């Protein structure tokens, strides 16, 4: 797999676990949303590379 895709997945997982450290629900939701977007982008990129 491309290093950029692995990096995006690492960022997504890290953001997900970092979000648990904050008490503010709004901030947690923003961080988790960013993690979901990063994971979706990585998986989409991996899917595009696999279908080529």
GROMACS .gro file of N, CA and C in nm:
model
  156
    1UNK      N    1   0.084  -0.117   0.000
    1UNK     CA    2   0.000   0.000   0.000
    1UNK      C    3   0.089   0.124   0.000
    2UNK      N    4   0.037   0.229  -0.056
    2UNK     CA    5   0.112   0.354  -0.062
    2UNK      C    6   0.136   0.411   0.079
    3UNK      N    7   0.251   0.471   0.101
    3UNK     CA    8   0.279   0.529   0.233
    3UNK      C    9   0.180   0.639   0.273
    4UNK      N   10   0.132   0.714   0.176
    4UNK     CA   11   0.037   0.822   0.207
    4UNK      C   12  -0.094   0.766   0.261
    5UNK      N   13  -0.137   0.652   0.207
    5UNK     CA   14  -0.261   0.591   0.254
    5UNK      C   15  -0.243   0.539   0.397
    6UNK      N   16  -0.129   0.476   0.422
    6UNK     CA   17  -0.102   0.428   0.557
    6UNK      C   18  -0.092   0.543   0.657
    7UNK      N   19  -0.035   0.655   0.612
    7UNK     CA   20  -0.026   0.772   0.699
    7UNK      C   21  -0.164   0.827   0.731
    8UNK      N   22  -0.252   0.832   0.632
    8UNK     CA   23  -0.389   0.879   0.657
    8UNK      C   24  -0.461   0.788   0.756
    9UNK      N   25  -0.444   0.658   0.742
    9UNK     CA   26  -0.506   0.565   0.836
    9UNK      C   27  -0.449   0.583   0.977
   10UNK      N   28  -0.319   0.606   0.987
   10UNK     CA   29  -0.257   0.630   1.117
   10UNK      C   30  -0.311   0.758   1.181
   11UNK      N   31  -0.327   0.862   1.101
   11UNK     CA   32  -0.383   0.988   1.151
   11UNK      C   33  -0.526   0.966   1.199
   12UNK      N   34  -0.605   0.890   1.124
   12UNK     CA   35  -0.743   0.865   1.162
   12UNK      C   36  -0.752   0.791   1.295
   13UNK      N   37  -0.673   0.688   1.311
   13UNK     CA   38  -0.676   0.610   1.436
   13UNK      C   39  -0.626   0.695   1.553
   14UNK      N   40  -0.521   0.772   1.530
   14UNK     CA   41  -0.468   0.858   1.636
   14UNK      C   42  -0.570   0.962   1.678
   15UNK      N   43  -0.636   1.026   1.582
   15UNK     CA   44  -0.738   1.126   1.616
   15UNK      C   45  -0.853   1.063   1.693
   16UNK      N   46  -0.891   0.943   1.655
   16UNK     CA   47  -1.002   0.877   1.724
   16UNK      C   48  -0.969   0.855   1.872
   17UNK      N   49  -0.847   0.808   1.901
   17UNK     CA   50  -0.810   0.784   2.040
   17UNK      C   51  -0.781   0.913   2.116
   18UNK      N   52  -0.731   1.014   2.047
   18UNK     CA   53  -0.706   1.144   2.112
   18UNK      C   54  -0.838   1.209   2.153
   19UNK      N   55  -0.942   1.188   2.074
   19UNK     CA   56  -1.071   1.252   2.104
   19UNK      C   57  -1.128   1.205   2.237
   20UNK      N   58  -1.089   1.089   2.285
   20UNK     CA   59  -1.141   1.038   2.412
   20UNK      C   60  -1.083   1.112   2.532
   21UNK      N   61  -0.979   1.188   2.512
   21UNK     CA   62  -0.914   1.259   2.622
   21UNK      C   63  -0.983   1.391   2.657
   22UNK      N   64  -1.072   1.438   2.571
   22UNK     CA   65  -1.134   1.569   2.592
   22UNK      C   66  -1.273   1.554   2.652
   23UNK      N   67  -1.307   1.646   2.741
   23UNK     CA   68  -1.438   1.644   2.807
   23UNK      C   69  -1.545   1.711   2.720
   24UNK      N   70  -1.506   1.812   2.643
   24UNK     CA   71  -1.601   1.888   2.562
   24UNK      C   72  -1.656   1.801   2.449
   25UNK      N   73  -1.786   1.775   2.453
   25UNK     CA   74  -1.849   1.687   2.355
   25UNK      C   75  -1.839   1.743   2.214
   26UNK      N   76  -1.849   1.874   2.201
   26UNK     CA   77  -1.843   1.936   2.069
   26UNK      C   78  -1.705   1.916   2.006
   27UNK      N   79  -1.601   1.935   2.086
   27UNK     CA   80  -1.465   1.916   2.037
   27UNK      C   81  -1.441   1.769   2.002
   28UNK      N   82  -1.492   1.678   2.085
   28UNK     CA   83  -1.478   1.535   2.056
   28UNK      C   84  -1.545   1.500   1.924
   29UNK      N   85  -1.661   1.557   1.900
   29UNK     CA   86  -1.734   1.529   1.776
   29UNK      C   87  -1.657   1.581   1.654
   30UNK      N   88  -1.598   1.699   1.666
   30UNK     CA   89  -1.519   1.755   1.556
   30UNK      C   90  -1.398   1.667   1.527
   31UNK      N   91  -1.328   1.623   1.633
   31UNK     CA   92  -1.210   1.539   1.613
   31UNK      C   93  -1.248   1.405   1.553
   32UNK      N   94  -1.357   1.344   1.602
   32UNK     CA   95  -1.401   1.216   1.546
   32UNK      C   96  -1.446   1.232   1.402
   33UNK      N   97  -1.510   1.342   1.369
   33UNK     CA   98  -1.550   1.368   1.231
   33UNK      C   99  -1.430   1.379   1.140
   34UNK      N  100  -1.326   1.446   1.187
   34UNK     CA  101  -1.203   1.456   1.109
   34UNK      C  102  -1.139   1.319   1.090
   35UNK      N  103  -1.144   1.237   1.193
   35UNK     CA  104  -1.090   1.100   1.183
   35UNK      C  105  -1.168   1.019   1.081
   36UNK      N  106  -1.299   1.033   1.079
   36UNK     CA  107  -1.382   0.960   0.982
   36UNK      C  108  -1.351   1.005   0.840
   37UNK      N  109  -1.334   1.135   0.820
   37UNK     CA  110  -1.302   1.186   0.687
   37UNK      C  111  -1.165   1.134   0.641
   38UNK      N  112  -1.067   1.132   0.731
   38UNK     CA  113  -0.933   1.082   0.696
   38UNK      C  114  -0.938   0.934   0.661
   39UNK      N  115  -1.012   0.857   0.740
   39UNK     CA  116  -1.022   0.713   0.713
   39UNK      C  117  -1.095   0.687   0.582
   40UNK      N  118  -1.200   0.762   0.556
   40UNK     CA  119  -1.274   0.746   0.431
   40UNK      C  120  -1.186   0.780   0.311
   41UNK      N  121  -1.109   0.887   0.322
   41UNK     CA  122  -1.018   0.923   0.214
   41UNK      C  123  -0.912   0.817   0.189
   42UNK      N  124  -0.859   0.761   0.296
   42UNK     CA  125  -0.757   0.656   0.281
   42UNK      C  126  -0.815   0.532   0.217
   43UNK      N  127  -0.932   0.491   0.262
   43UNK     CA  128  -0.994   0.370   0.206
   43UNK      C  129  -1.037   0.391   0.062
   44UNK      N  130  -1.084   0.510   0.029
   44UNK     CA  131  -1.121   0.539  -0.109
   44UNK      C  132  -0.997   0.537  -0.199
   45UNK      N  133  -0.889   0.597  -0.152
   45UNK     CA  134  -0.764   0.596  -0.230
   45UNK      C  135  -0.713   0.454  -0.249
   46UNK      N  136  -0.722   0.373  -0.145
   46UNK     CA  137  -0.678   0.233  -0.157
   46UNK      C  138  -0.765   0.158  -0.257
   47UNK      N  139  -0.895   0.184  -0.254
   47UNK     CA  140  -0.985   0.119  -0.349
   47UNK      C  141  -0.956   0.159  -0.492
   48UNK      N  142  -0.925   0.286  -0.513
   48UNK     CA  143  -0.892   0.333  -0.648
   48UNK      C  144  -0.764   0.267  -0.697
   49UNK      N  145  -0.664   0.258  -0.608
   49UNK     CA  146  -0.537   0.195  -0.648
   49UNK      C  147  -0.554   0.046  -0.677
   50UNK      N  148  -0.642  -0.020  -0.604
   50UNK     CA  149  -0.661  -0.163  -0.624
   50UNK      C  150  -0.736  -0.194  -0.753
   51UNK      N  151  -0.820  -0.101  -0.798
   51UNK     CA  152  -0.898  -0.127  -0.919
   51UNK      C  153  -0.823  -0.089  -1.047
   52UNK      N  154  -0.708  -0.027  -1.034
   52UNK     CA  155  -0.630   0.010  -1.154
   52UNK      C  156  -0.557  -0.108  -1.210
   0.00000   0.00000   0.00000
